[in-house]
């Protein structure tokens, strides 16, 4: 097996997902199939190949650093589950 | 004017400009059509009936504006394009109730061109899927056969256009999500070159793969929409600053002399349904009768494209979807008393299965110890796949093949995720290479009586050429029937 249910649970928790035991078992089986399928890339020799991360390879686009205001604070806060008119409110952190 | 709803976008735009029909009348006719067909297709997540009618009346009062090519034309947008003041859900519970305060650049451009937003289209949650069965809210049916899927992930956009609920829609294509539903629903779909259209305001899935494009009932309609949405946008650093040609000027040619069509053996061989092969071969024969020649080409890495694509796409998705944490927008679990717990419970309850599966897979292939074996390796193969295309395009002007090995499959037929991924075999290489592609309906499969799409692919920024070839074929092939509804 390429990926165990324990590994699935660990990766899920890193991605802030808390899955039921049933779902972890199901995902582990499915991900195992998928990862086995992905192994076919090992058949290709890529030792001298530069990775291609984006079709547009030179994307460091510069512009003048001029401050501007596109959106109001009210707009930016408008979809928050909880806010006080100035800040996003979250449950306690520690 | 009984069949006004089945007119093309180009036809209705002309009638609106000449005031032969009022905007209100056109909008009302679409709303009526939505009311009568929606119980069967379930293509839309919301309908902007009142807003669209109010806008129509205002426009009728002001009168036509020749500077606005889509003046008064009702359109639909895939629900992962942000629309100011209109709910945008990505067909996910996690964005239920989200009302953006800005328009995506493409939406702004369509509004400036006079288009009227009439509804938002269903899709696979966060564009992850090939059948629109992964929507958190509803399953969309294929207008040709309610038991079959419309394809995905832009299945709502495909179905709404095929069902004549509107005159055109925008979809997005990360691995085939415009071309596959266009093929399954019997309409035209165009995925532009990566960078041709701004992605600002498109909720990201695989940022290096995503492109927005038109889904329409004619090639000319696709050209007209692309004309409006293409072009550089300072808000998207990957949008390319390059002149936008006059796409409609490339239409109307009947002579394909000199055109070399590459036929990749990997796309025309084993596993292809005979009815799909026959319909596509007939279309190629038609192109030859118009003067084109065919050449065999090789895309020898086709078999590796799905593995490459799913590693890159899930890696990018796991990173992109980390923004959904219940803090700034979207769903929040209100019972959590502590921050990390709030993140976890909101995401666990807000995302559907396929999205969770891809986030986990993405986090896995990016994790230390696996990064080189999966993500870096896939990025290397990605360059080889692009080279494959470059070599093929040294021998031909366009590449042609089927969009999908089969016509639309039945709902529930592909329950295993890997089996679903394999439907993308002919579409995903193009996203990896960042090149443009189109799906053109070329008739119905002799067995299933479902639409077949021919895929035309071209070098970077060759949309003009693709549209020109597709237009010549569209006019010389028997007219595509409209589904009976």
Coordinates of C-alpha atoms in Angstrom, one line a residue:
Chain A
X1 CA 0.0 0.0 0.0
X2 CA 1.3 3.4 -0.9
X3 CA -0.8 5.3 1.6
X4 CA -2.3 4.0 4.8
X5 CA -5.4 5.2 6.6
X6 CA -3.1 6.7 9.3
X7 CA -1.3 8.8 6.7
X8 CA -4.5 9.9 5.2
X9 CA -5.7 11.0 8.6
X10 CA -2.4 12.9 9.2
X11 CA -2.4 14.7 5.9
X12 CA -6.1 15.5 6.4
X13 CA -5.4 17.1 9.7
X14 CA -2.6 19.2 8.2
X15 CA -5.1 20.4 5.7
X16 CA -7.6 21.2 8.5
X17 CA -10.0 18.4 7.7
X18 CA -11.4 16.0 10.3
X19 CA -12.7 12.9 8.7
X20 CA -14.7 10.0 10.1
X21 CA -13.0 6.6 10.3
X22 CA -15.3 5.4 7.5
X23 CA -14.3 8.2 5.2
X24 CA -10.6 7.8 6.0
X25 CA -10.8 4.1 5.0
X26 CA -12.7 4.9 1.8
X27 CA -10.3 7.7 0.8
X28 CA -7.2 5.6 1.7
X29 CA -8.4 2.9 -0.8
X30 CA -9.2 5.5 -3.5
X31 CA -6.0 7.5 -3.0
X32 CA -4.0 4.3 -3.1
X33 CA -5.5 3.5 -6.5
X34 CA -4.8 7.0 -7.8
X35 CA -1.2 7.1 -6.5
X36 CA -0.5 3.7 -8.0
X37 CA -1.8 5.0 -11.3
X38 CA 0.4 8.1 -11.0
X39 CA 3.5 5.8 -10.6
X40 CA 3.5 5.4 -14.4
X41 CA 5.4 8.7 -14.5
X42 CA 8.4 6.8 -13.2
X43 CA 8.7 5.1 -16.6
X44 CA 9.9 8.4 -18.1
X45 CA 13.4 9.6 -17.8
X46 CA 13.3 13.3 -16.8
X47 CA 16.8 13.7 -15.3
X48 CA 17.7 16.6 -17.6
X49 CA 14.3 18.2 -17.8
X50 CA 13.6 21.6 -16.2
X51 CA 10.2 21.6 -14.4
X52 CA 7.5 23.6 -16.1
X53 CA 5.3 25.2 -13.3
X54 CA 3.3 27.6 -15.5
X55 CA 2.7 28.0 -19.2
X56 CA 3.6 31.7 -18.7
X57 CA 7.1 31.3 -17.5
X58 CA 8.1 34.8 -16.8
X59 CA 5.4 36.2 -14.6
X60 CA 7.3 38.6 -12.4
X61 CA 5.3 41.6 -13.6
X62 CA 6.3 45.0 -12.1
X63 CA 4.2 48.1 -11.8
X64 CA 4.6 51.5 -10.2
X65 CA 4.0 51.3 -6.4
X66 CA 1.2 53.7 -6.1
X67 CA -1.3 53.4 -3.3
X68 CA -4.9 53.2 -4.3
X69 CA -8.1 52.2 -2.7
X70 CA -10.3 49.8 -4.7
X71 CA -12.7 48.7 -2.0
X72 CA -14.1 50.1 1.2
X73 CA -13.7 48.5 4.6
X74 CA -17.4 47.9 4.7
X75 CA -17.3 46.0 1.4
X76 CA -14.4 43.9 2.5
X77 CA -16.1 43.0 5.8
X78 CA -19.5 42.4 4.2
X79 CA -19.2 38.6 3.9
X80 CA -17.5 37.9 7.2
X81 CA -19.3 35.4 9.4
X82 CA -18.5 37.7 12.3
X83 CA -17.1 41.3 12.3
X84 CA -17.4 44.4 14.3
X85 CA -17.3 47.1 11.6
X86 CA -13.5 47.3 11.8
X87 CA -12.1 43.8 12.2
X88 CA -12.8 40.2 11.4
X89 CA -13.7 38.4 14.6
X90 CA -12.5 34.9 15.2
X91 CA -12.7 32.5 18.2
X92 CA -9.9 32.7 20.8
X93 CA -6.5 31.7 19.4
X94 CA -4.8 30.4 22.6
Chain B
X1 CA -40.9 34.6 -33.7
X2 CA -42.0 31.5 -31.9
X3 CA -38.5 30.1 -31.9
X4 CA -36.7 33.2 -30.6
X5 CA -35.1 31.3 -27.8
X6 CA -33.2 29.0 -30.2
X7 CA -31.6 31.9 -32.2
X8 CA -27.9 32.4 -31.9
X9 CA -26.3 35.2 -29.9
X10 CA -25.3 36.9 -33.2
X11 CA -28.8 36.8 -34.5
X12 CA -30.5 38.1 -31.4
X13 CA -27.9 40.8 -30.9
X14 CA -28.7 42.2 -34.4
X15 CA -32.4 42.1 -33.8
X16 CA -31.9 44.0 -30.5
X17 CA -29.7 46.6 -32.1
X18 CA -32.3 47.2 -34.9
X19 CA -35.1 47.3 -32.3
X20 CA -36.9 44.5 -34.1
X21 CA -37.4 43.1 -30.6
X22 CA -37.3 44.8 -27.3
X23 CA -34.8 43.8 -24.6
X24 CA -37.7 43.1 -22.2
X25 CA -39.3 40.7 -24.7
X26 CA -36.0 38.8 -25.2
X27 CA -35.3 38.6 -21.4
X28 CA -38.9 37.5 -20.7
X29 CA -38.7 34.9 -23.4
X30 CA -35.5 33.5 -21.8
X31 CA -37.2 33.5 -18.3
X32 CA -40.2 31.7 -19.8
X33 CA -37.9 29.1 -21.4
X34 CA -36.0 28.7 -18.1
X35 CA -39.3 28.2 -16.3
X36 CA -40.4 25.5 -18.7
X37 CA -37.1 23.6 -19.1
X38 CA -35.4 24.0 -15.7
X39 CA -37.5 21.4 -13.9
X40 CA -35.8 18.9 -16.3
X41 CA -32.3 20.2 -16.7
X42 CA -31.5 21.9 -13.4
X43 CA -28.8 24.0 -15.1
X44 CA -29.0 27.1 -12.9
X45 CA -28.2 27.8 -9.3
X46 CA -30.0 31.2 -9.4
X47 CA -32.1 33.1 -11.8
X48 CA -31.8 36.9 -11.9
X49 CA -35.4 37.4 -13.1
X50 CA -36.3 40.7 -11.4
X51 CA -32.9 42.3 -11.9
X52 CA -32.7 41.2 -15.5
X53 CA -36.2 42.6 -16.3
X54 CA -35.5 45.9 -14.6
X55 CA -32.3 46.3 -16.5
X56 CA -34.1 45.3 -19.7
X57 CA -36.8 48.0 -19.2
X58 CA -34.1 50.6 -18.6
X59 CA -32.2 49.6 -21.7
X60 CA -35.4 49.7 -23.8
X61 CA -36.0 53.2 -22.6
X62 CA -32.4 54.4 -23.3
X63 CA -32.4 52.7 -26.7
X64 CA -29.7 50.6 -28.5
X65 CA -26.0 51.5 -28.3
X66 CA -24.0 50.4 -31.3
X67 CA -20.8 50.6 -29.2
X68 CA -22.1 47.7 -27.1
X69 CA -21.9 44.4 -29.2
X70 CA -24.0 42.4 -26.7
X71 CA -26.5 45.1 -26.0
X72 CA -29.5 43.5 -24.3
X73 CA -28.3 39.9 -24.8
X74 CA -29.1 37.5 -21.9
X75 CA -26.2 35.4 -20.8
X76 CA -25.3 32.9 -18.0
X77 CA -22.1 32.7 -16.0
X78 CA -20.6 29.7 -14.4
X79 CA -21.0 30.1 -10.6
X80 CA -17.3 30.4 -9.9
X81 CA -17.1 33.8 -11.6
X82 CA -17.6 36.6 -9.0
X83 CA -20.6 38.8 -9.7
X84 CA -21.0 42.0 -7.8
X85 CA -24.2 41.8 -5.6
X86 CA -25.1 38.3 -7.0
X87 CA -24.5 35.1 -5.0
X88 CA -21.4 33.1 -6.1
X89 CA -21.1 29.7 -4.6
X90 CA -18.8 27.5 -6.7
X91 CA -21.5 24.9 -6.1
X92 CA -20.1 24.5 -2.6
X93 CA -21.7 24.7 0.8
X94 CA -18.6 26.5 2.0
X95 CA -19.6 29.6 -0.1
X96 CA -23.3 29.4 0.5
X97 CA -24.6 33.0 1.0
X98 CA -21.4 34.6 -0.4
X99 CA -22.2 37.8 -2.2
X100 CA -19.1 39.3 -3.9
X101 CA -18.5 43.0 -3.8
X102 CA -16.7 43.0 -7.1
X103 CA -17.1 41.6 -10.6
X104 CA -14.6 39.3 -12.2
X105 CA -12.8 41.1 -15.1
X106 CA -14.7 39.0 -17.7
X107 CA -18.0 39.9 -16.0
X108 CA -17.2 43.6 -16.0
X109 CA -16.3 43.3 -19.7
X110 CA -19.5 41.5 -20.6
X111 CA -21.6 44.0 -18.6
X112 CA -19.7 46.9 -20.4
X113 CA -20.6 45.2 -23.7
X114 CA -24.3 45.4 -22.8
X115 CA -24.9 41.8 -21.8
X116 CA -27.6 41.0 -19.2
X117 CA -26.8 38.4 -16.5
X118 CA -29.8 36.1 -16.4
X119 CA -28.5 33.4 -14.1
X120 CA -25.5 31.5 -12.6
X121 CA -24.8 28.0 -13.8
X122 CA -24.4 24.9 -11.8
X123 CA -21.0 23.1 -11.9
X124 CA -18.9 20.5 -10.1
X125 CA -18.0 21.9 -6.7
X126 CA -15.0 24.2 -7.2
X127 CA -14.8 22.9 -10.8
X128 CA -13.6 19.4 -9.6
X129 CA -15.3 16.9 -11.8
X130 CA -16.3 15.8 -15.3
X131 CA -20.1 15.3 -14.9
X132 CA -21.5 18.1 -12.7
X133 CA -22.6 15.4 -10.3
X134 CA -20.2 16.9 -7.6
X135 CA -22.3 20.0 -7.1
X136 CA -23.4 20.4 -3.5
X137 CA -26.8 21.7 -4.6
X138 CA -28.2 19.8 -7.5
X139 CA -27.4 17.5 -10.4
X140 CA -27.7 18.9 -13.9
X141 CA -29.2 16.7 -16.6
X142 CA -28.2 16.6 -20.2
X143 CA -30.8 18.4 -22.3
X144 CA -30.6 15.6 -24.9
X145 CA -31.4 12.8 -22.3
X146 CA -32.3 13.4 -18.7
X147 CA -30.6 10.2 -17.6
X148 CA -27.2 11.3 -18.8
X149 CA -24.8 13.8 -17.4
X150 CA -24.1 17.1 -19.2
X151 CA -20.3 16.7 -18.7
X152 CA -18.3 18.9 -16.4
X153 CA -17.2 20.8 -14.7
X154 CA -19.1 23.6 -16.6
X155 CA -22.1 21.3 -17.0
X156 CA -24.7 24.0 -16.1
X157 CA -23.2 26.3 -18.6
X158 CA -23.4 23.6 -21.3
X159 CA -26.9 22.6 -20.4
X160 CA -28.3 26.1 -20.2
X161 CA -27.0 27.0 -23.7
X162 CA -28.1 23.7 -25.2
X163 CA -31.6 24.1 -23.6
X164 CA -31.8 27.6 -25.2
X165 CA -32.3 29.3 -21.8
X166 CA -29.8 32.0 -22.8
X167 CA -27.7 33.1 -25.8
X168 CA -24.3 32.1 -24.5
X169 CA -22.5 31.3 -21.3
X170 CA -19.0 31.5 -19.8
X171 CA -17.4 28.3 -18.5
X172 CA -13.9 27.6 -17.2
X173 CA -11.5 24.9 -18.3
X174 CA -8.8 23.5 -16.1
X175 CA -8.6 20.0 -17.6
X176 CA -11.4 20.0 -20.2
X177 CA -14.2 21.6 -18.2
X178 CA -15.4 23.8 -21.2
X179 CA -14.8 21.3 -24.0
X180 CA -16.2 18.2 -22.4
X181 CA -19.7 19.7 -21.5
X182 CA -19.7 21.4 -24.9
X183 CA -19.2 18.1 -26.5
X184 CA -21.7 16.2 -24.4
X185 CA -24.4 18.9 -24.9
X186 CA -23.8 19.5 -28.6
X187 CA -22.6 23.1 -28.5
X188 CA -19.5 25.1 -29.2
X189 CA -16.9 25.6 -26.4
X190 CA -13.6 27.3 -26.6
X191 CA -10.7 27.2 -24.1
X192 CA -8.4 30.0 -24.9
X193 CA -4.6 30.0 -24.6
X194 CA -3.4 30.4 -21.0
X195 CA -3.0 34.1 -20.4
X196 CA -5.4 35.2 -23.2
X197 CA -8.3 35.9 -20.8
X198 CA -7.9 37.5 -17.3
X199 CA -8.6 35.1 -14.4
X200 CA -9.2 37.9 -12.0
X201 CA -12.4 37.1 -10.1
X202 CA -12.4 33.5 -11.2
X203 CA -12.3 31.4 -8.0
X204 CA -9.0 29.5 -8.5
X205 CA -8.8 25.7 -8.7
X206 CA -5.5 25.0 -10.6
X207 CA -4.0 28.5 -11.2
X208 CA -1.5 27.4 -13.8
X209 CA -4.2 25.5 -15.8
X210 CA -7.5 27.5 -15.4
X211 CA -8.9 29.6 -18.3
X212 CA -12.3 31.2 -18.9
X213 CA -14.0 30.8 -22.3
X214 CA -17.3 31.0 -24.2
X215 CA -19.9 28.2 -24.6
X216 CA -22.3 29.0 -27.4
X217 CA -24.7 27.7 -30.1
X218 CA -22.4 28.8 -33.0
X219 CA -18.8 29.4 -33.8
X220 CA -19.5 33.0 -34.6
X221 CA -21.1 33.5 -31.1
X222 CA -17.9 32.1 -29.5
X223 CA -15.8 34.5 -31.6
X224 CA -18.0 37.5 -30.4
X225 CA -17.7 36.6 -26.8
X226 CA -14.0 35.9 -26.9
X227 CA -13.5 39.3 -28.6
X228 CA -15.0 40.9 -25.5
X229 CA -13.3 38.9 -22.7
X230 CA -9.8 38.5 -24.2
X231 CA -7.0 40.9 -23.5
X232 CA -4.5 42.0 -20.9
X233 CA -5.7 42.9 -17.4
X234 CA -3.3 44.5 -14.8
X235 CA -5.2 42.6 -12.1
X236 CA -4.0 39.2 -13.4
X237 CA -0.2 39.1 -13.8
X238 CA -0.5 35.9 -15.9
X239 CA -2.7 37.6 -18.5
X240 CA -0.6 38.4 -21.5
X241 CA -0.2 41.8 -23.0
X242 CA -0.7 41.0 -26.6
X243 CA -3.0 42.5 -29.2
X244 CA -6.4 40.9 -29.5
X245 CA -7.1 40.1 -33.2
X246 CA -10.5 40.7 -34.8
X247 CA -11.9 37.2 -34.4
X248 CA -15.0 37.7 -36.5
X249 CA -12.8 38.8 -39.4
X250 CA -11.4 35.2 -39.6
X251 CA -14.9 33.8 -40.2
X252 CA -16.7 33.1 -43.4
X253 CA -13.9 31.2 -45.3
X254 CA -15.1 28.2 -47.2
X255 CA -11.7 27.2 -48.6
X256 CA -9.4 25.3 -46.3
X257 CA -6.7 24.8 -49.0
X258 CA -3.2 24.8 -47.5
X259 CA -4.5 23.8 -44.0
X260 CA -2.6 20.9 -42.5
X261 CA -4.6 19.0 -39.9
X262 CA -2.6 16.8 -37.6
X263 CA -4.2 13.6 -36.5
X264 CA -2.5 12.2 -33.4
X265 CA -2.6 8.4 -33.5
X266 CA -3.0 8.4 -29.7
X267 CA -6.4 10.1 -30.1
X268 CA -7.7 8.0 -32.9
X269 CA -6.9 4.5 -31.7
X270 CA -7.9 2.0 -29.0
X271 CA -10.7 2.8 -26.6
X272 CA -12.5 5.2 -28.9
X273 CA -16.3 4.5 -29.2
X274 CA -17.0 3.6 -32.9
X275 CA -19.8 6.1 -33.1
X276 CA -17.5 8.9 -31.8
X277 CA -14.8 7.9 -34.3
X278 CA -17.2 7.7 -37.2
X279 CA -18.7 11.2 -36.5
X280 CA -15.2 12.7 -36.1
X281 CA -13.9 11.0 -39.2
X282 CA -16.8 12.3 -41.2
X283 CA -15.9 15.9 -40.1
X284 CA -12.3 15.4 -41.1
X285 CA -13.4 14.1 -44.5
X286 CA -15.5 17.3 -44.8
X287 CA -12.4 19.4 -44.0
X288 CA -10.5 17.5 -46.7
X289 CA -13.3 18.1 -49.2
X290 CA -12.8 21.9 -48.4
X291 CA -9.1 21.6 -49.4
X292 CA -7.4 20.7 -46.1
X293 CA -4.8 17.9 -45.9
X294 CA -4.2 15.5 -43.0
X295 CA -0.9 14.4 -41.6
X296 CA -0.3 11.8 -38.9
X297 CA 1.3 13.3 -35.8
X298 CA 2.5 11.9 -32.5
X299 CA 1.5 13.0 -29.0
X300 CA 3.4 10.1 -27.5
X301 CA 2.9 11.3 -23.9
X302 CA -0.9 11.3 -24.0
X303 CA -0.9 8.2 -21.7
X304 CA 1.0 10.1 -19.0
X305 CA -1.1 13.3 -19.1
X306 CA -3.8 12.2 -16.6
X307 CA -1.3 11.3 -14.0
X308 CA 0.7 14.5 -14.6
X309 CA -2.4 16.7 -14.6
X310 CA -3.9 15.3 -11.4
X311 CA -0.7 15.7 -9.5
X312 CA -0.3 19.4 -10.5
X313 CA -4.0 20.2 -10.3
X314 CA -4.5 18.8 -6.8
X315 CA -1.3 20.4 -5.6
X316 CA -2.5 23.8 -6.8
X317 CA -6.0 23.1 -5.5
X318 CA -4.8 22.2 -1.9
X319 CA -3.0 25.5 -1.8
X320 CA -5.7 27.6 -3.4
X321 CA -8.5 26.2 -1.2
X322 CA -6.6 26.9 2.0
X323 CA -8.2 30.4 1.9
X324 CA -11.6 28.9 2.8
X325 CA -11.2 29.0 6.6
X326 CA -14.4 30.6 7.9
X327 CA -12.8 33.9 8.7
X328 CA -13.4 36.4 5.9
X329 CA -16.3 34.9 3.9
X330 CA -18.3 31.7 3.5
X331 CA -19.4 29.1 6.0
X332 CA -18.3 29.0 9.6
X333 CA -19.0 26.4 12.2
X334 CA -20.4 28.6 15.0
X335 CA -19.9 26.1 17.8
X336 CA -16.1 25.9 17.7
X337 CA -14.6 27.7 20.7
X338 CA -11.0 27.8 19.5
X339 CA -9.5 29.0 16.2
X340 CA -7.9 25.8 14.8
X341 CA -11.1 23.9 15.7
X342 CA -13.2 26.5 13.9
X343 CA -11.0 26.1 10.7
X344 CA -11.2 22.4 10.8
X345 CA -14.9 22.1 11.5
X346 CA -15.8 24.7 8.9
X347 CA -13.8 23.1 6.2
X348 CA -14.9 19.5 7.1
X349 CA -18.6 20.5 7.0
X350 CA -18.2 23.0 4.1
X351 CA -16.4 20.9 1.4
X352 CA -17.8 17.9 -0.4
X353 CA -16.1 14.6 -0.8
X354 CA -14.3 15.2 -4.1
X355 CA -12.9 18.5 -2.9
X356 CA -11.7 16.9 0.3
X357 CA -10.1 14.0 -1.6
X358 CA -8.2 16.4 -3.9
X359 CA -7.1 18.7 -1.0
X360 CA -5.7 15.6 0.8
X361 CA -4.0 14.3 -2.3
X362 CA -2.6 17.7 -3.0
X363 CA -1.2 18.1 0.5
X364 CA 0.2 14.6 0.2
X365 CA 2.1 15.2 -3.2
X366 CA 3.5 18.5 -1.9
X367 CA 4.6 17.1 1.5
X368 CA 8.3 16.8 2.2
X369 CA 9.6 13.4 1.2
X370 CA 7.0 13.1 -1.7
X371 CA 7.5 16.5 -3.3
X372 CA 10.3 15.4 -5.7
X373 CA 8.7 12.1 -6.6
X374 CA 5.3 13.6 -7.4
X375 CA 5.0 17.3 -7.9
X376 CA 8.5 18.0 -9.3
X377 CA 8.4 14.9 -11.5
X378 CA 4.9 16.0 -12.8
X379 CA 6.2 19.5 -13.6
X380 CA 9.1 17.9 -15.6
X381 CA 6.7 15.7 -17.6
X382 CA 4.6 18.7 -18.1
X383 CA 7.5 20.3 -20.0
X384 CA 7.9 17.2 -22.1
X385 CA 4.2 17.2 -22.9
X386 CA 4.5 20.8 -24.1
X387 CA 7.5 19.8 -26.3
X388 CA 5.3 17.0 -27.8
X389 CA 2.9 19.6 -28.9
X390 CA 5.6 21.9 -30.3
X391 CA 7.0 19.1 -32.3
X392 CA 3.6 18.1 -33.6
X393 CA 2.8 21.8 -34.6
X394 CA 6.0 21.8 -36.6
X395 CA 4.2 19.5 -39.0
X396 CA 0.7 20.8 -39.0
X397 CA -1.5 23.9 -38.4
X398 CA -4.1 22.5 -36.2
X399 CA -4.5 19.1 -34.4
X400 CA -7.9 17.4 -34.5
X401 CA -9.3 14.5 -32.5
X402 CA -12.4 13.6 -30.4
X403 CA -13.0 15.6 -27.2
X404 CA -13.9 12.4 -25.3
X405 CA -13.7 8.7 -26.2
X406 CA -17.5 8.4 -25.6
X407 CA -20.7 10.4 -25.8
X408 CA -22.4 11.5 -22.5
X409 CA -22.5 8.8 -20.0
X410 CA -25.3 8.0 -17.6
X411 CA -25.6 9.7 -14.2
X412 CA -24.1 7.6 -11.5
X413 CA -22.2 5.4 -14.0
X414 CA -18.7 6.5 -13.0
X415 CA -18.7 6.3 -9.2
X416 CA -15.0 5.5 -8.9
X417 CA -12.9 8.8 -8.9
X418 CA -10.2 7.3 -11.1
X419 CA -12.7 6.1 -13.7
X420 CA -14.0 9.6 -13.8
X421 CA -10.5 11.1 -14.2
X422 CA -9.9 8.9 -17.3
X423 CA -12.7 10.8 -19.2
X424 CA -10.3 13.7 -19.5
X425 CA -7.7 11.8 -21.5
X426 CA -8.0 13.9 -24.7
X427 CA -8.5 17.3 -23.0
X428 CA -6.0 17.7 -20.2
X429 CA -2.8 17.7 -22.2
X430 CA -3.8 21.1 -23.7
X431 CA -4.2 22.7 -20.2
X432 CA -0.7 21.4 -19.2
X433 CA 0.7 22.9 -22.3
X434 CA -1.3 26.1 -22.0
X435 CA -2.7 25.9 -25.5
X436 CA -6.1 26.8 -27.0
X437 CA -8.7 24.2 -28.0
X438 CA -12.3 24.1 -29.2
X439 CA -15.1 21.6 -29.1
X440 CA -17.3 21.7 -32.2
X441 CA -20.5 19.6 -32.4
X442 CA -20.2 17.4 -35.5
X443 CA -23.5 15.4 -35.2
X444 CA -25.1 12.7 -33.1
X445 CA -23.6 9.3 -32.3
X446 CA -25.3 6.6 -34.4
X447 CA -25.8 4.4 -31.4
X448 CA -26.5 6.7 -28.4
X449 CA -28.1 9.5 -30.5
X450 CA -26.1 11.8 -28.3
X451 CA -23.9 14.7 -29.5
X452 CA -20.3 14.2 -30.6
X453 CA -17.7 16.9 -30.3
X454 CA -14.6 17.3 -32.5
X455 CA -11.7 18.9 -30.8
X456 CA -9.5 21.3 -32.6
X457 CA -6.2 22.3 -31.0
X458 CA -3.7 24.9 -32.0
X459 CA -0.4 26.6 -31.1
X460 CA -0.4 29.4 -28.5
X461 CA -2.6 32.3 -29.5
X462 CA -4.1 30.6 -32.6
X463 CA -7.7 31.2 -31.6
X464 CA -8.3 33.0 -34.9
X465 CA -7.3 29.9 -36.8
X466 CA -9.3 27.5 -34.7
X467 CA -12.4 29.7 -35.1
X468 CA -11.9 30.0 -38.8
X469 CA -11.6 26.2 -39.3
X470 CA -14.5 25.5 -37.0
X471 CA -16.7 28.0 -38.7
X472 CA -15.9 26.5 -42.2
X473 CA -16.8 23.1 -40.8
X474 CA -19.9 24.2 -39.1
X475 CA -21.3 25.7 -42.3
X476 CA -20.5 22.7 -44.4
X477 CA -21.7 20.0 -42.0
X478 CA -25.4 19.2 -41.6
X479 CA -26.9 21.7 -39.1
X480 CA -26.7 20.5 -35.5
X481 CA -30.2 19.6 -34.3
X482 CA -31.6 21.2 -31.2
X483 CA -32.6 18.8 -28.4
X484 CA -36.4 18.3 -28.1
X485 CA -37.6 19.5 -24.7

